[in-house]
Short mmCIF file of C-alpha atoms and ligand atoms in Angstrom, two decimals:
data_model
loop_
_atom_site.label_atom_id
_atom_site.label_comp_id
_atom_site.label_asym_id
_atom_site.label_seq_id
_atom_site.Cartn_x
_atom_site.Cartn_y
_atom_site.Cartn_z
CA MET A 11 17.98 13.64 -10.31
CA LYS A 12 17.84 12.69 -6.67
CA GLU A 13 21.12 12.32 -4.81
CA ALA A 14 21.72 8.55 -4.64
CA GLY A 15 18.08 7.35 -4.54
CA ALA A 16 16.79 7.07 -1.06
CA TRP A 17 15.06 3.74 -0.85
CA ASP A 18 17.60 1.74 -2.71
CA ARG A 19 20.34 2.89 -0.46
CA ARG A 20 18.39 2.74 2.74
CA ASN A 21 16.37 -0.40 2.22
CA PHE A 22 18.75 -2.35 0.09
CA LEU A 23 21.66 -1.75 2.42
CA ALA A 24 19.68 -2.02 5.62
CA ILE A 25 19.19 -5.70 4.97
CA LEU A 26 22.81 -6.47 4.33
CA GLY A 27 24.01 -7.98 7.53
CA ALA A 28 27.61 -9.09 7.86
CA THR A 29 26.33 -12.67 7.53
CA ALA A 30 25.08 -11.80 4.06
CA VAL A 31 28.61 -11.45 2.77
CA ALA A 32 29.13 -14.34 0.38
CA ALA A 33 32.55 -14.10 -1.16
CA PHE A 34 32.89 -14.91 -4.83
CA PRO A 35 36.00 -16.94 -5.52
CA GLY A 36 37.28 -14.62 -8.21
CA LYS A 37 39.62 -17.17 -9.77
CA VAL A 38 36.92 -19.69 -10.58
CA LEU A 39 34.82 -17.16 -12.39
CA ALA A 40 34.89 -16.96 -16.12
CA ARG A 41 37.37 -14.41 -17.40
CA ALA A 42 36.07 -10.97 -18.13
CA ARG A 43 34.40 -10.82 -21.47
CA GLN A 44 36.79 -9.52 -24.11
CA ALA A 45 34.41 -6.98 -25.54
CA ALA A 46 36.09 -4.79 -28.10
CA GLY A 47 36.64 -1.26 -26.92
CA ALA A 48 34.00 1.02 -25.52
CA ALA A 49 30.61 -0.51 -26.06
CA SER A 50 28.05 2.09 -25.08
CA ALA A 51 25.82 2.74 -28.01
CA SER A 52 25.67 6.39 -28.90
CA GLY A 53 22.86 8.18 -27.19
CA GLY A 54 20.62 8.33 -30.29
CA VAL A 55 17.52 10.23 -29.34
CA TYR A 56 19.17 11.38 -26.11
CA ASP A 57 21.91 13.04 -28.17
CA GLU A 58 19.21 14.78 -30.17
CA LEU A 59 17.67 16.03 -26.93
CA GLY A 60 21.00 16.88 -25.35
CA VAL A 61 20.29 14.60 -22.38
CA LYS A 62 23.34 12.90 -20.91
CA THR A 63 23.38 9.10 -20.96
CA LEU A 64 24.69 7.21 -17.95
CA ILE A 65 26.62 4.02 -17.30
CA ASN A 66 24.60 2.13 -14.73
CA ALA A 67 26.85 0.32 -12.24
CA TRP A 68 24.22 0.98 -9.59
CA GLY A 69 21.13 -1.19 -10.11
CA THR A 70 17.52 -1.16 -11.24
CA ILE A 71 16.80 2.37 -10.12
CA THR A 72 13.62 4.08 -11.29
CA ASP A 73 15.30 7.50 -11.13
CA ILE A 74 17.67 6.56 -13.94
CA GLY A 75 15.30 4.52 -16.06
CA GLY A 76 15.10 1.18 -14.23
CA SER A 77 16.49 -1.35 -16.67
CA LEU A 78 16.90 -1.74 -20.44
CA ILE A 79 14.04 -3.51 -22.20
CA SER A 80 15.12 -6.74 -23.85
CA PRO A 81 15.32 -6.46 -27.67
CA GLU A 82 12.68 -9.17 -28.12
CA ALA A 83 10.27 -7.17 -25.97
CA VAL A 84 11.04 -3.98 -27.90
CA ALA A 85 10.25 -5.82 -31.15
CA ALA A 86 6.96 -7.06 -29.68
CA MET A 87 6.09 -3.50 -28.61
CA GLU A 88 6.80 -2.18 -32.07
CA SER A 89 4.50 -4.82 -33.52
CA ALA A 90 1.81 -4.05 -30.92
CA SER A 91 1.86 -0.40 -31.96
CA LYS A 92 0.45 -1.17 -35.38
CA ASN A 93 -3.12 -2.25 -34.59
CA PHE A 94 -6.08 -1.47 -32.40
CA VAL A 95 -7.24 -4.16 -29.97
CA SER A 96 -9.60 -4.40 -27.03
CA ILE A 97 -7.44 -3.60 -24.00
CA GLU A 98 -9.76 -5.63 -21.77
CA GLU A 99 -9.27 -8.67 -23.99
CA LEU A 100 -5.51 -8.06 -24.25
CA LEU A 101 -5.17 -7.89 -20.46
CA GLU A 102 -7.12 -11.09 -20.04
CA VAL A 103 -5.25 -13.02 -22.73
CA THR A 104 -1.78 -11.91 -21.61
CA GLY A 105 -2.75 -12.62 -17.99
CA ASN A 106 -3.78 -16.15 -18.99
CA ARG A 107 -0.59 -16.68 -21.00
CA ILE A 108 1.52 -15.56 -18.05
CA THR A 109 -0.42 -17.91 -15.79
CA GLN A 110 0.44 -20.79 -18.13
CA MET A 111 4.10 -19.70 -18.27
CA LEU A 112 4.36 -19.73 -14.47
CA LYS A 113 3.67 -23.44 -14.30
CA ASP A 114 3.61 -23.94 -10.57
CA LEU A 115 1.34 -21.03 -9.70
CA PRO A 116 -1.49 -22.47 -7.53
CA PRO A 117 -4.47 -23.58 -9.68
CA ASP A 118 -6.82 -20.91 -8.34
CA HIS A 119 -4.28 -18.13 -9.07
CA THR A 120 -3.84 -16.00 -12.16
CA ALA A 121 -1.92 -12.94 -13.38
CA THR A 122 -2.55 -9.48 -14.66
CA ILE A 123 -0.24 -6.81 -16.06
CA THR A 124 -0.27 -3.60 -14.03
CA SER A 125 1.34 -0.17 -14.19
CA GLY A 126 4.47 -1.22 -12.30
CA ALA A 127 4.58 -2.85 -8.90
CA ALA A 128 3.28 0.42 -7.46
CA GLY A 129 0.20 0.11 -9.67
CA ALA A 130 -0.16 -3.54 -8.64
CA ILE A 131 -0.20 -2.42 -5.02
CA MET A 132 -2.79 0.27 -5.61
CA SER A 133 -5.15 -1.77 -7.76
CA GLY A 134 -4.59 -4.91 -5.68
CA VAL A 135 -5.46 -3.17 -2.42
CA SER A 136 -8.46 -1.47 -4.06
CA GLY A 137 -9.72 -4.80 -5.38
CA VAL A 138 -9.57 -6.42 -1.95
CA LEU A 139 -11.85 -3.64 -0.67
CA THR A 140 -14.31 -3.43 -3.55
CA GLY A 141 -14.41 -6.86 -5.15
CA VAL A 142 -15.89 -6.55 -8.66
CA ASP A 143 -18.72 -4.28 -7.49
CA ARG A 144 -18.73 -1.34 -9.92
CA LYS A 145 -20.50 0.96 -7.51
CA ARG A 146 -17.93 0.36 -4.79
CA ILE A 147 -15.09 0.73 -7.30
CA SER A 148 -16.33 4.14 -8.38
CA GLN A 149 -16.83 5.21 -4.77
CA LEU A 150 -13.12 4.95 -3.74
CA PRO A 151 -11.42 6.44 -1.78
CA ASP A 152 -14.65 6.77 0.21
CA LEU A 153 -14.81 3.42 2.01
CA MET A 154 -18.31 3.80 3.45
CA GLY A 155 -19.75 0.30 3.72
CA MET A 156 -16.42 -1.43 3.06
CA LYS A 157 -13.56 -2.78 5.13
CA SER A 158 -10.86 -0.19 5.60
CA GLU A 159 -7.87 -1.36 7.65
CA VAL A 160 -4.58 -2.79 6.42
CA ILE A 161 -2.28 -4.46 8.94
CA PHE A 162 1.46 -3.89 8.40
CA GLN A 163 4.56 -4.40 10.55
CA ARG A 164 6.08 -1.22 11.94
CA ASP A 165 9.60 -2.39 11.05
CA HIS A 166 8.52 -2.67 7.41
CA TYR A 167 6.47 0.51 7.35
CA GLU A 168 9.28 2.74 8.55
CA SER A 169 11.52 2.09 5.55
CA TYR A 170 8.72 1.53 3.05
CA ASP A 171 8.21 4.06 0.26
CA TYR A 172 4.89 2.78 -1.11
CA ASN A 173 2.57 3.48 1.80
CA PRO A 174 0.78 6.15 -0.28
CA GLN A 175 -0.18 3.42 -2.77
CA ILE A 176 -1.80 1.47 0.07
CA ARG A 177 -3.57 4.51 1.49
CA ALA A 178 -4.71 5.88 -1.88
CA SER A 179 -7.86 3.76 -1.83
CA GLY A 180 -8.86 5.27 1.53
CA THR A 181 -7.42 2.67 3.88
CA LYS A 182 -5.87 3.22 7.24
CA ILE A 183 -2.61 1.39 7.97
CA ILE A 184 -2.57 -0.32 11.37
CA LEU A 185 0.95 -0.92 12.64
CA VAL A 186 1.88 -4.03 14.62
CA GLU A 187 5.07 -5.63 15.89
CA THR A 188 4.12 -8.97 17.45
CA PRO A 189 1.50 -11.69 16.90
CA ASP A 190 -0.23 -10.36 20.05
CA ASP A 191 -0.48 -6.92 18.43
CA VAL A 192 -2.01 -8.60 15.38
CA HIS A 193 -4.56 -10.35 17.57
CA ARG A 194 -5.55 -7.05 19.18
CA ALA A 195 -5.67 -5.21 15.83
CA ILE A 196 -8.10 -7.59 14.11
CA ASN A 197 -11.69 -6.36 13.90
CA GLU A 198 -14.57 -6.31 11.43
CA LYS A 199 -12.86 -3.50 9.46
CA THR A 200 -9.65 -5.50 8.82
CA ALA A 201 -9.27 -5.91 5.06
CA LEU A 202 -5.71 -7.04 4.40
CA PHE A 203 -2.39 -8.27 5.83
CA TYR A 204 0.39 -6.44 3.97
CA PHE A 205 4.04 -7.53 3.71
CA ALA A 206 7.16 -5.91 2.13
CA ASN A 207 9.31 -8.83 1.08
CA TYR A 208 12.68 -7.02 1.14
CA ALA A 209 12.00 -6.14 4.78
CA ASN A 210 11.66 -9.76 5.88
CA PRO A 211 14.92 -9.63 7.85
CA LEU A 212 13.78 -6.45 9.63
CA GLY A 213 10.34 -7.45 10.91
CA ARG A 214 9.71 -9.69 13.91
CA ILE A 215 7.07 -11.72 12.09
CA LYS A 216 8.66 -13.49 9.13
CA VAL A 217 7.18 -13.97 5.68
CA ASP A 218 5.83 -17.50 6.31
CA GLU A 219 4.47 -16.70 9.78
CA TRP A 220 2.74 -13.59 8.43
CA VAL A 221 0.74 -15.56 5.88
CA LYS A 222 -0.12 -18.18 8.51
CA LEU A 223 -1.54 -15.46 10.71
CA GLY A 224 -3.55 -14.14 7.77
CA LYS A 225 -4.99 -17.60 7.14
CA GLN A 226 -5.75 -18.02 10.82
CA TYR A 227 -7.90 -14.89 10.78
CA ASN A 228 -9.16 -15.54 7.24
CA ILE A 229 -7.79 -12.21 5.93
CA PRO A 230 -6.15 -11.93 2.48
CA CYS A 231 -2.37 -11.42 2.42
CA PHE A 232 -0.38 -9.23 0.03
CA ASN A 233 3.38 -9.47 -0.57
CA ASP A 234 5.30 -6.68 -2.35
CA CYS A 235 8.14 -8.55 -4.11
CA ALA A 236 8.89 -5.76 -6.60
CA ALA A 237 12.66 -6.25 -6.79
CA ASP A 238 12.80 -9.89 -5.73
CA THR A 239 13.73 -11.69 -8.91
CA PRO A 240 16.21 -13.29 -9.30
CA PRO A 241 15.71 -16.05 -8.30
CA ILE A 242 13.03 -16.94 -10.87
CA SER A 243 11.39 -19.26 -8.34
CA ASN A 244 10.23 -16.19 -6.38
CA LEU A 245 7.71 -15.51 -9.16
CA THR A 246 5.58 -18.28 -7.68
CA SER A 247 7.05 -19.20 -4.31
CA PHE A 248 5.04 -16.68 -2.26
CA ASN A 249 1.79 -17.60 -3.96
CA LYS A 250 2.59 -21.20 -3.11
CA MET A 251 3.34 -20.15 0.46
CA GLY A 252 -0.25 -18.89 0.68
CA TYR A 253 -0.08 -15.20 -0.28
CA ASP A 254 -3.29 -14.16 -2.04
CA LEU A 255 -1.66 -11.33 -4.02
CA VAL A 256 2.00 -10.80 -4.97
CA ALA A 257 3.40 -7.78 -6.86
CA PHE A 258 6.50 -7.58 -9.09
CA SER A 259 8.09 -4.75 -11.03
CA GLY A 260 8.22 -5.38 -14.75
CA GLY A 261 10.89 -2.77 -15.35
CA LYS A 262 13.56 -4.03 -12.97
CA ALA A 263 15.35 -7.35 -13.41
CA LEU A 264 12.56 -8.72 -15.63
CA ARG A 265 13.60 -6.08 -18.21
CA GLY A 266 10.10 -5.31 -19.36
CA PRO A 267 8.74 -1.81 -19.97
CA GLN A 268 9.51 0.60 -17.11
CA CYS A 269 5.85 1.35 -16.48
CA ALA A 270 4.74 -2.29 -16.36
CA GLY A 271 4.42 -4.74 -13.51
CA LEU A 272 2.74 -7.97 -12.52
CA LEU A 273 0.08 -8.84 -10.00
CA LEU A 274 -0.15 -12.57 -9.33
CA GLY A 275 -2.77 -14.08 -7.09
CA ARG A 276 -6.24 -15.41 -6.41
CA LYS A 277 -8.45 -15.21 -9.49
CA ASP A 278 -11.24 -13.26 -7.80
CA LEU A 279 -8.83 -10.70 -6.33
CA VAL A 280 -6.86 -10.30 -9.57
CA GLN A 281 -10.09 -9.70 -11.48
CA ALA A 282 -11.16 -7.15 -8.88
CA ALA A 283 -7.76 -5.43 -9.17
CA ARG A 284 -8.08 -5.28 -12.94
CA PHE A 285 -11.49 -3.62 -12.69
CA ASN A 286 -9.93 -0.99 -10.41
CA ALA A 287 -7.41 0.15 -13.06
CA SER A 288 -7.30 1.57 -16.58
CA PRO A 289 -9.06 1.15 -19.01
CA PHE A 290 -12.04 0.75 -16.67
CA GLU A 291 -13.93 3.89 -15.71
CA PRO A 292 -14.87 5.53 -13.44
CA THR A 293 -12.00 4.21 -11.28
CA LEU A 294 -9.33 5.62 -9.03
CA GLY A 295 -6.86 3.54 -11.04
CA ARG A 296 -7.77 5.13 -14.36
CA GLY A 297 -4.66 7.23 -13.88
CA MET A 298 -2.51 4.09 -13.95
CA LYS A 299 -2.60 3.27 -17.64
CA VAL A 300 -0.58 0.53 -19.29
CA GLY A 301 -0.77 0.83 -23.06
CA LYS A 302 -1.10 -2.05 -25.51
CA GLU A 303 2.60 -1.77 -26.33
CA GLU A 304 3.63 -2.10 -22.69
CA ILE A 305 1.17 -4.93 -22.03
CA VAL A 306 2.63 -6.89 -24.94
CA GLY A 307 6.19 -5.89 -23.99
CA MET A 308 5.70 -7.12 -20.43
CA TRP A 309 4.39 -10.48 -21.57
CA LYS A 310 7.27 -10.93 -24.02
CA ALA A 311 9.89 -9.77 -21.51
CA LEU A 312 8.70 -12.38 -19.03
CA ASP A 313 8.82 -15.02 -21.75
CA VAL A 314 12.45 -14.08 -22.48
CA TYR A 315 13.33 -13.93 -18.78
CA LEU A 316 11.98 -17.39 -18.09
CA SER A 317 14.00 -18.87 -20.95
CA GLN A 318 17.33 -17.43 -19.78
CA ASP A 319 20.00 -19.46 -18.02
CA GLN A 320 20.20 -17.61 -14.71
CA ASP A 321 23.39 -19.33 -13.56
CA LYS A 322 25.11 -18.25 -16.73
CA LEU A 323 23.90 -14.68 -16.26
CA MET A 324 25.16 -14.67 -12.68
CA GLN A 325 28.55 -15.83 -13.97
CA GLU A 326 28.64 -13.11 -16.60
CA TRP A 327 27.82 -10.47 -14.02
CA SER A 328 30.48 -11.84 -11.68
CA ALA A 329 33.04 -11.93 -14.46
CA LYS A 330 32.53 -8.21 -15.08
CA LEU A 331 33.16 -7.45 -11.43
CA ASP A 332 36.16 -9.71 -11.54
CA TYR A 333 37.54 -7.75 -14.48
CA VAL A 334 37.22 -4.46 -12.60
CA ALA A 335 38.77 -5.99 -9.46
CA LYS A 336 41.80 -7.22 -11.45
CA GLN A 337 42.32 -3.79 -12.98
CA LEU A 338 42.52 -2.27 -9.52
CA LYS A 339 44.99 -4.82 -8.13
CA LYS A 340 48.00 -2.66 -8.88
CA PHE A 341 46.87 0.02 -6.44
CA ASP A 342 48.27 -0.56 -2.98
CA GLY A 343 45.63 0.40 -0.47
CA VAL A 344 42.64 -0.43 -2.70
CA SER A 345 40.69 -3.59 -1.98
CA THR A 346 37.62 -5.23 -3.47
CA ALA A 347 35.10 -7.65 -1.95
CA TYR A 348 32.23 -9.45 -3.66
CA TYR A 349 28.87 -10.17 -2.12
CA VAL A 350 25.32 -11.04 -3.10
CA PRO A 351 22.45 -9.56 -1.10
CA PRO A 352 20.24 -12.44 0.04
CA ILE A 353 17.04 -10.61 -0.89
CA ALA A 354 16.09 -7.61 -3.06
CA ASN A 355 18.57 -7.19 -5.92
CA HIS A 356 19.91 -10.70 -5.37
CA VAL A 357 22.76 -10.19 -7.85
CA PRO A 358 26.55 -9.91 -7.56
CA ALA A 359 27.83 -6.64 -6.14
CA MET A 360 31.32 -5.46 -5.27
CA GLN A 361 32.58 -3.10 -2.65
CA ILE A 362 35.62 -1.07 -3.65
CA ALA A 363 37.41 0.28 -0.57
CA TRP A 364 40.54 2.35 -0.14
CA ASP A 365 42.91 3.34 2.59
CA PRO A 366 42.05 6.98 3.31
CA ARG A 367 45.68 7.65 4.29
CA ARG A 368 46.77 6.83 0.75
CA PHE A 369 43.91 8.33 -1.26
CA ALA A 370 42.33 11.71 -0.67
CA LEU A 371 38.82 10.42 -1.33
CA THR A 372 35.57 9.90 0.54
CA SER A 373 32.53 7.93 -0.62
CA LYS A 374 30.91 11.20 -1.56
CA THR A 375 33.82 12.64 -3.57
CA ALA A 376 34.38 9.30 -5.31
CA LEU A 377 30.72 9.03 -6.37
CA HIS A 378 30.89 12.62 -7.55
CA PHE A 379 34.08 12.00 -9.56
CA LEU A 380 32.51 9.02 -11.32
CA ARG A 381 29.23 10.76 -11.99
CA SER A 382 30.66 14.00 -13.26
CA GLY A 383 32.96 12.36 -15.80
CA ASN A 384 32.15 11.62 -19.39
CA PRO A 385 30.54 9.17 -19.68
CA ALA A 386 28.90 9.51 -16.28
CA ILE A 387 29.15 6.38 -14.15
CA LEU A 388 26.70 5.73 -11.34
CA MET A 389 27.42 3.54 -8.30
CA TRP A 390 26.32 3.83 -4.72
CA GLY A 391 27.98 4.40 -1.37
CA GLY A 392 27.79 2.00 1.52
CA GLY A 393 28.36 -1.71 1.33
CA PRO A 394 27.91 -4.94 3.27
CA GLY A 395 26.76 -4.27 6.79
CA ALA A 396 26.22 -0.56 6.17
CA SER A 397 22.77 0.74 6.90
CA GLU A 398 23.36 4.20 5.53
CA THR A 399 25.94 5.83 3.30
CA MET A 400 28.23 7.98 5.38
CA GLU A 401 29.62 10.73 3.24
CA ASP A 402 33.06 10.31 4.70
CA ASP A 403 33.18 6.52 4.32
CA ASP A 404 36.02 5.11 2.28
CA TYR A 405 34.29 2.84 -0.19
CA VAL A 406 31.84 2.71 -3.06
CA THR A 407 29.79 -0.23 -4.24
CA MET A 408 29.02 -1.32 -7.78
CA SER A 409 26.80 -3.91 -9.37
CA SER A 410 27.27 -5.20 -12.89
CA PHE A 411 23.90 -6.62 -13.95
CA MET A 412 22.81 -3.40 -15.63
CA LEU A 413 26.12 -2.82 -17.48
CA GLN A 414 26.02 -3.09 -21.24
CA PRO A 415 28.65 -5.25 -22.96
CA GLY A 416 32.09 -3.72 -22.56
CA GLU A 417 31.07 -1.00 -20.12
CA GLU A 418 33.01 -2.76 -17.37
CA ARG A 419 36.14 -1.58 -19.22
CA ILE A 420 35.06 2.04 -19.07
CA VAL A 421 34.22 1.64 -15.40
CA ALA A 422 37.62 0.09 -14.65
CA SER A 423 39.50 2.77 -16.51
CA ARG A 424 37.63 5.61 -14.76
CA LEU A 425 38.29 3.99 -11.39
CA LYS A 426 41.98 3.78 -12.25
CA GLU A 427 41.99 7.44 -13.24
CA MET A 428 40.25 8.26 -10.00
CA PHE A 429 42.76 6.46 -7.82
CA GLN A 430 45.69 7.89 -9.79
CA ALA A 431 44.36 11.42 -9.47
CA HIS A 432 43.76 11.15 -5.72
CA ARG A 433 46.94 9.47 -4.51
CA VAL A 434 48.26 11.27 -1.48
C1 PLP B 519 10.65 -0.65 -7.12
C2 PLP B 519 9.74 -1.04 -6.03
C3 PLP B 519 8.37 -0.75 -6.07
C4 PLP B 519 7.77 0.03 -7.21
O1 PLP B 519 7.85 -0.69 -8.38
P1 PLP B 519 7.53 -0.03 -9.80
O2 PLP B 519 7.53 -1.19 -10.73
O3 PLP B 519 8.60 0.96 -10.07
O4 PLP B 519 6.19 0.60 -9.69
C5 PLP B 519 7.58 -1.17 -5.02
N1 PLP B 519 8.10 -1.83 -3.97
C6 PLP B 519 9.41 -2.13 -3.89
C7 PLP B 519 9.93 -2.88 -2.71
C8 PLP B 519 10.28 -1.76 -4.92
O5 PLP B 519 11.56 -2.08 -4.87
#
């Protein structure tokens, strides 16, 4: 496993300005759920394999399995595994159902299930270049006779980990910083305006101005919103803003299958994207397969997600943090602070800081202590305003939205052990 996954730390924390710190009034939050004892299910198949299971107080991190599929979606996947169907038909029908579920998607927009947000990027970009022309589709990444340039802001590009998915279809990324740069960059080869939603605070041209520029030059616009639910409204708000294609991860907060994602956008471009991916052949995207079980699981997971009371979930997540904070109150020199990142993983998080004169701990040794225990607990370093984890910082940060019922108790007790063991 990677040391504290790079993008999540870098990108997620880079956008946390001091102004983003929204304190949760701990007292008004519901009391911590009184789950009985340790709740982690036994590892089941992971025990059989001898693979260690983890308590996820970190987030929706691909390196550790993303998120846990909702039980309703698992049941749908099990049912899907029992028959053969036409995958082309299944993709079309689930895409149409999702379009109906997302009621305020613009009328000329539709949906398709992809192999993750990364697959949505790759097939979406390919589709913009090829349209539904089978000859062009099979020709990629040779772009002879097609447009080939994708315009992207430098301030997004530098922290962005999915540039290979853009370039896979043979495109060249043209970096810009200002509207003047955009003006100079436009030519007959320009295919797409690309935007990374989490990076909105970093770039000079903001999300709404970017799409306006695209419209002005009549170039399609793509927005990568992979980790940008909650809020639910984001599932349609960028399409409504004018974006022609928007990508979401299915295996993050939506709690669908890890390998699934969504591409939402203009009907012609979504169809073109679909033709650029599995099961269609010969295509570059043939290597990005989503099976019938995952297609069905993604559709069902979205159905479940849309029916959930998000405010109630936010309160539950906050209550878990509140429980941990209360357990740490008795330690002089330990403090906790709540915050919610405004974008990307917009869920309650809590920074746990200590006075380094009272505890012989650094961010690095604390993360190591938590991870090397049994069960292993994963958090991340850094916190509000931090752009990078410094190994010798004196805090760790946890989120609670991926904790299973009762795991907040295990987390609190390990933190107590940690502070007890490292008192100076
Ligand atoms: C996670 C993520 C992706 C990749 O999503 P997958 O569903 O894992 O393919 C792409 N872009 C951003 C910004 C992400 O956070």
